[in-house]
């Protein structure tokens, strides 16, 4: 077997794909969250940040393609692993005590809902096809002549249904990560009995922080803390 | 006629070298032409099958288990001896040899035991190289512990799972050969008979335990490594499936059965808790280092809570009878003493079959922590089985059948009197005489399989004129037919008693009359009871199910049928041997202090029984000639 | 004590199975679960029915033969013990106890509660050994093994090959079993030369046998009678990556 087929067909190879793409996705989510939180500093900072991100279209598209690749690989590996796993049992037990965490058993479900959310989210903000009058590329300019991302976000989250969906989705993402974060270390071979309990705690901690950081924006808009 | 053990000439220490030097070899390119059947995948069988395949022979390996790794060798706990002298404490090949001969109460063949001690070191090397995770010291060197019957520290171990780890080593070596295609593995296949062609062992009959299919297999030579027969006593420390069928049916085809009555009874096992009990669990002897053995002085106290029995009402009988060895008296002596006090009605626990092993003094002296550190895992096992905590109340222990020194008779080459039939491991009678020392069965099984048989089998293969037969030959057809007939007979009886009930009843007879203490009257009684039971078995047993399916009751029925015959031979041998030696204690033959009294003038021989085929068994004797060792009275006072 | 049993009965691998209910009377709480089944079987035999087939041998938790799913838990409710070390005192008077075979596509049922676990043997045959033919070993003390390595190897080597890890894992993954054997041999100096091939071959065989993939749910460790740690799975993942890079990419 050559290296490539081995990675994509073997059990552990695919786990590595899950782990590495999961790691990259978590990295993105954290950076994205930090970026979003600049909304609390003010309109100027956020818009400046948004402008900075779009300085070079080449870099932007390279980044986007990378991200898409991560999602596609993560999804593809997840689907193929889950399909194998469903087949592996054969006959189901009549009685089976569930001894694992619910989050670990529902990764595919939480993952797919998160995917649906991301699609929605891109249509919502990046493409502007849903919910809001603007999209990120045809925004009114702010006083400094930059796209006014700040206003877009505020107007986007003014709708309680949309905000509610965001909060819910972010919750599911964190549910996904409450298992995924420490699981990733196990998949990549960096977890052991000593670090395990810490990684589990860290997974809950980080998931919770991400939840707070992400949900803060729609909630703040909804409660008119950010206008 | 006396049997010839074929001991090579020369001084004891050079016999094996001489043998190797003079032995015939099979050329490497010719080895592929020979097929060898190895029955059993325990330490002996797995090591032999792997080693023979490595040499280039075509090997067929058989086991009734679902995996080679399940053979009962897996259960051995304590360790394996070797005369490495890593401790610098004066060990040597000669010392290991002498300890083993003495431990066996001078009833083993000197040349075999010496060779065992010689190759013992190679075993440790081989196993370490295979990745057996032996205990290590901080410096990375191998650790040792001491064991009964020796004054040096020569026992290698892997926690409390030495047998498991050694077996996995052999299993992995065997697996490698299976993977390479050099060994063909037949699992869930039970050997039902031996096929003899022109007097030579040339094949076996097997039953596929899943489909019920009965077939034959032809080979140039047959190796039996099928373990011990302690389950003739029903309750024992053996696995429930361990049985004598392979060796017994080989015996019925002509192989002599040697010293069947030599049995080891281990003093520290968890006692029987009820009639439903299916097996007995061994507790390491090391417990006796800190535990004190006692029973109440008065029968009336046996039902009382142990804590409520005053110190002066307790009888620490081992300390009383053996003041210098005390609780550490040897296995056979401790076992017998326990039986004595229980026979007097002073035993404790269900059925009055148990004695206390009390740690309260040690706990007071050393603190609970220390005891926990030393024996925590054993206390856990005890708790698991009995539901009682030995920290709070004394343990109850009782002796149990643990090992059978007897087995098929083999010569120095490990070949039985049937040419081409080799017998290794616990299945043969070879090295332990009348009593086996702790940690030497693992040594013997691996010595036989790794380092002896691969040399000696060449001699037979290189010299025999009997070529491998074809399976269509008459002998194969007839033997297969007979095996089928026995199965049909068993299934046809459809009586009113279960197979297990017969096994249990046989076990009780064996334990009562041929257990720790044997008497002429008792044995004579057993020799009446057993044939009667056997007769009832063949009239009234109920074997449910069919032949052509997985049928555990049928499997067991065949094994119990054999135990019912073997049991009789065991008792006959015990009766014949009117002396006490090692594990064989005849009440009529004891010293004034109650120790085993050997009778070297009349009994320094191996009893090798020939199957009588209705006419009763016939004894052959192999005289035990000691060139180097001086026989002496064992004393542990 | 009396309990009720709901037991999977299946005449053979090709025939369909179903559950049957039995009553077990006059039990003693000190009986092991298997001794309770012995009692039931005696009764079934004497009343002209087929006894329940189940696997067992040593009955002291070391051979790995016994393999029952008892009331939804591999090896029963006691934890860190094998089926044969499960005692009736873990159950209550009148309990209904469901008994099923270990389920996995890679462990086809042979009869009733007996399954075929030969897939494990084939995994060992693919690489779970050190290639050292008899007679070629150096002195056992010639190769030093640090105590910590020996201890780690032993922690992994105590696996009894029972298959409870597979039975308990929602994916029927054999990773705990495979990783334990790989970790045993890979931790020791003696296992180093073949480390990479061993890992690659064993995982390849494992995948061929139709076991599922590990998704780090850790039930296997919880039900393993020997408490084998999932650390070894992490180690196998790591060793596998290293082996792949070394052999497939760097071509060593
Ligand atoms: C609880 C316990 C603890 C022990 N502790 C120690 C110890 O610490 N140190 C020590 O040195 N010794 C110890 N012993 C003794 C030692 O373990 C055994 O004597 C030894 O392992 C026997 O090995 P074997 O290969 O001869 O047989 P076994 O391991 O019993 O193997 C027998 C094999 O033969 C196969 N077989 C049998 N009959 C047939 C048939 N008819 N058809 C097909 N296959 C068949 C079986 O499937 C099995 O594979 C202990 C024994 C017990 C019971
Ligand atoms: C596209 C939608 C997604 C799907 C379908 C999905 C699905 C899954 C599944 C099924 C697993 C478990 C796989 C296994 O352990 O075998 C998993 C693990 C993981 N996911 Fe996702 N997921 C998605 C999105 C995400 C996102 C957006 C992130 C991060 C922000 C993420 C991070 C992780 C991490 C870190 C793991 C653990 C990896 C491992 O165990 O090795 N996932 N995902
Ligand atoms: C709830 C808080 C969130 C807010 C306020 C938010 C905000 C934004 C905004 C404003 C943009 C457009 C940026 C631009 O094009 O200038 C954006 C893009 C994006 N967001 Fe979010 N987001 C949130 C949550 C998430 C989550 C949870 C994910 C993923 C799991 C996510 C994934 C993305 C992606 C993939 C893009 C597209 C990036 C690109 O255009 O290259 N967002 N987000
Ligand atoms: S890892 Fe544990 S559960 Fe799995 S086979 Fe080994 S002992 Fe059994
Ligand atoms: S339960 Fe299964 S998912 Fe992995 S951690 Fe154990 S193999
Ligand atoms: S019967 Fe051997 S482990 Fe349970």
Coordinates of C-alpha atoms in Angstrom, one line a residue, chain C residues 66-251:
Chain C
X66 CA -15.4 -16.8 29.0
X67 CA -17.2 -14.1 27.1
X68 CA -20.7 -13.2 28.1
X69 CA -22.6 -10.0 27.7
X70 CA -24.4 -9.9 31.0
X71 CA -27.2 -7.4 31.4
X72 CA -25.7 -5.1 28.9
X73 CA -22.2 -5.2 30.2
X74 CA -19.4 -7.4 28.8
X75 CA -18.3 -9.7 31.7
X76 CA -21.1 -8.4 33.8
X77 CA -21.6 -5.7 36.4
X78 CA -18.6 -6.1 38.6
X79 CA -16.0 -4.3 36.5
X80 CA -12.3 -5.3 36.0
X81 CA -13.2 -9.0 36.2
X82 CA -13.9 -11.7 33.7
X83 CA -17.3 -13.4 33.4
X84 CA -16.1 -16.4 35.4
X85 CA -15.2 -14.0 38.3
X86 CA -18.7 -12.6 38.4
X87 CA -20.6 -13.8 41.4
X88 CA -24.3 -14.1 42.0
X89 CA -24.0 -11.7 44.9
X90 CA -23.9 -9.0 42.3
X91 CA -27.5 -9.7 41.5
X92 CA -30.7 -9.4 43.4
X93 CA -33.4 -11.9 44.2
X94 CA -35.8 -12.1 41.2
X95 CA -33.6 -10.1 38.8
X96 CA -34.2 -10.6 35.1
X97 CA -30.7 -11.0 33.7
X98 CA -30.2 -10.8 29.9
X99 CA -27.3 -12.9 28.6
X100 CA -26.0 -12.3 25.1
X101 CA -22.9 -13.3 23.1
X102 CA -20.2 -10.8 22.5
X103 CA -21.4 -9.0 19.3
X104 CA -19.2 -8.0 16.5
X105 CA -19.1 -8.8 12.8
X106 CA -15.6 -10.0 13.3
X107 CA -16.8 -12.4 16.0
X108 CA -19.5 -14.5 14.3
X109 CA -21.7 -16.5 16.6
X110 CA -20.9 -20.3 16.5
X111 CA -23.6 -21.4 18.9
X112 CA -25.7 -19.8 21.6
X113 CA -23.2 -17.7 23.5
X114 CA -20.0 -18.9 21.8
X115 CA -18.4 -16.7 19.3
X116 CA -15.4 -17.2 17.0
X117 CA -12.6 -14.9 18.1
X118 CA -10.0 -16.3 15.7
X119 CA -9.6 -12.9 14.2
X120 CA -7.4 -12.1 17.2
X121 CA -5.1 -15.0 16.4
X122 CA -4.8 -13.8 12.9
X123 CA -3.8 -10.4 14.1
X124 CA -1.1 -11.9 16.2
X125 CA 0.1 -14.0 13.3
X126 CA 0.4 -10.9 11.2
X127 CA 3.0 -9.4 13.5
X128 CA 2.4 -9.8 17.2
X129 CA 5.7 -11.5 17.9
X130 CA 9.5 -11.0 18.0
X131 CA 11.2 -13.0 15.3
X132 CA 13.6 -15.0 17.3
X133 CA 14.0 -18.7 16.4
X134 CA 14.7 -21.2 19.2
X135 CA 18.4 -21.3 20.1
X136 CA 19.5 -18.0 18.7
X137 CA 18.9 -15.9 21.9
X138 CA 21.7 -14.1 23.7
X139 CA 22.1 -14.4 27.4
X140 CA 19.0 -13.0 29.1
X141 CA 21.0 -10.3 30.9
X142 CA 22.9 -9.3 27.9
X143 CA 20.1 -6.9 26.9
X144 CA 19.2 -4.6 29.8
X145 CA 15.6 -3.7 30.1
X146 CA 14.9 -0.6 32.2
X147 CA 12.4 -1.5 34.9
X148 CA 10.0 1.2 33.7
X149 CA 10.0 -0.4 30.2
X150 CA 9.5 -3.9 31.7
X151 CA 6.6 -2.6 33.8
X152 CA 5.0 -0.9 31.0
X153 CA 5.4 -3.9 28.8
X154 CA 3.8 -6.1 31.5
X155 CA 0.9 -3.7 32.0
X156 CA 0.1 -4.2 28.3
X157 CA 1.0 -7.9 28.2
X158 CA -1.6 -9.0 30.8
X159 CA -4.3 -8.9 28.2
X160 CA -6.2 -12.2 28.2
X161 CA -7.5 -11.9 24.6
X162 CA -11.1 -12.2 25.8
X163 CA -12.6 -9.7 23.3
X164 CA -14.6 -7.7 25.9
X165 CA -13.1 -4.5 24.5
X166 CA -14.6 -5.3 21.1
X167 CA -17.9 -6.3 22.7
X168 CA -18.2 -3.1 24.7
X169 CA -17.1 -0.7 22.0
X170 CA -19.9 0.8 20.1
X171 CA -17.8 0.5 17.0
X172 CA -16.7 -3.1 17.7
X173 CA -13.1 -1.8 17.5
X174 CA -10.3 -4.1 18.4
X175 CA -7.9 -1.2 19.1
X176 CA -7.4 -2.0 22.8
X177 CA -6.4 -5.6 22.1
X178 CA -4.1 -4.7 19.2
X179 CA -2.6 -1.7 20.9
X180 CA -1.9 -3.8 24.0
X181 CA 0.1 -6.3 22.1
X182 CA 1.9 -3.7 20.1
X183 CA 2.7 -1.7 23.2
X184 CA 4.0 -4.8 25.0
X185 CA 6.5 -5.7 22.3
X186 CA 7.3 -2.1 21.2
X187 CA 8.2 -1.1 24.8
X188 CA 11.0 -3.6 25.0
X189 CA 14.4 -3.4 23.5
X190 CA 13.8 -6.9 22.0
X191 CA 10.9 -5.6 20.1
X192 CA 12.6 -2.6 18.5
X193 CA 13.9 -4.0 15.2
X194 CA 10.5 -5.1 14.0
X195 CA 8.5 -2.3 15.6
X196 CA 7.5 -0.5 12.3
X197 CA 6.5 -3.6 10.3
X198 CA 4.7 -5.1 13.4
X199 CA 2.5 -2.0 13.8
X200 CA 1.7 -1.7 10.1
X201 CA 0.9 -5.3 9.6
X202 CA -1.1 -5.7 12.7
X203 CA -3.3 -2.7 11.9
X204 CA -3.7 -3.8 8.3
X205 CA -4.9 -7.3 9.5
X206 CA -7.2 -5.7 12.1
X207 CA -8.8 -3.6 9.4
X208 CA -9.2 -6.6 7.2
X209 CA -11.0 -8.6 9.9
X210 CA -13.9 -6.1 9.8
X211 CA -13.5 -4.5 13.2
X212 CA -14.7 -0.9 13.5
X213 CA -12.5 2.1 14.1
X214 CA -11.7 3.6 17.5
X215 CA -13.5 6.9 18.1
X216 CA -12.0 7.3 21.6
X217 CA -15.1 6.5 23.6
X218 CA -13.0 4.5 26.2
X219 CA -15.6 1.9 27.1
X220 CA -13.1 -0.8 26.2
X221 CA -10.9 0.2 29.2
X222 CA -13.9 0.3 31.5
X223 CA -14.9 -3.3 30.6
X224 CA -11.5 -4.8 30.2
X225 CA -11.1 -7.4 32.9
X226 CA -7.4 -6.6 33.1
X227 CA -7.9 -2.8 33.1
X228 CA -5.7 -2.3 30.0
X229 CA -5.3 1.4 29.5
X230 CA -6.4 3.3 26.5
X231 CA -3.0 5.0 26.7
X232 CA -1.8 2.1 24.6
X233 CA -4.2 3.1 21.9
X234 CA -2.6 6.6 21.8
X235 CA 0.7 4.9 21.7
X236 CA -0.3 2.7 18.8
X237 CA -1.6 5.7 16.9
X238 CA 1.7 7.4 17.4
X239 CA 3.8 4.3 16.6
X240 CA 1.7 3.9 13.5
X241 CA 2.3 7.4 12.3
X242 CA 6.0 7.1 12.9
X243 CA 6.1 3.7 11.1
X244 CA 4.2 5.0 8.1
X245 CA 6.4 8.0 7.8
X246 CA 9.6 6.0 8.2
X247 CA 8.7 3.1 5.8
X248 CA 6.4 4.7 3.3
X249 CA 7.8 8.2 3.0
X250 CA 11.4 8.0 4.0
X251 CA 11.6 4.5 2.6

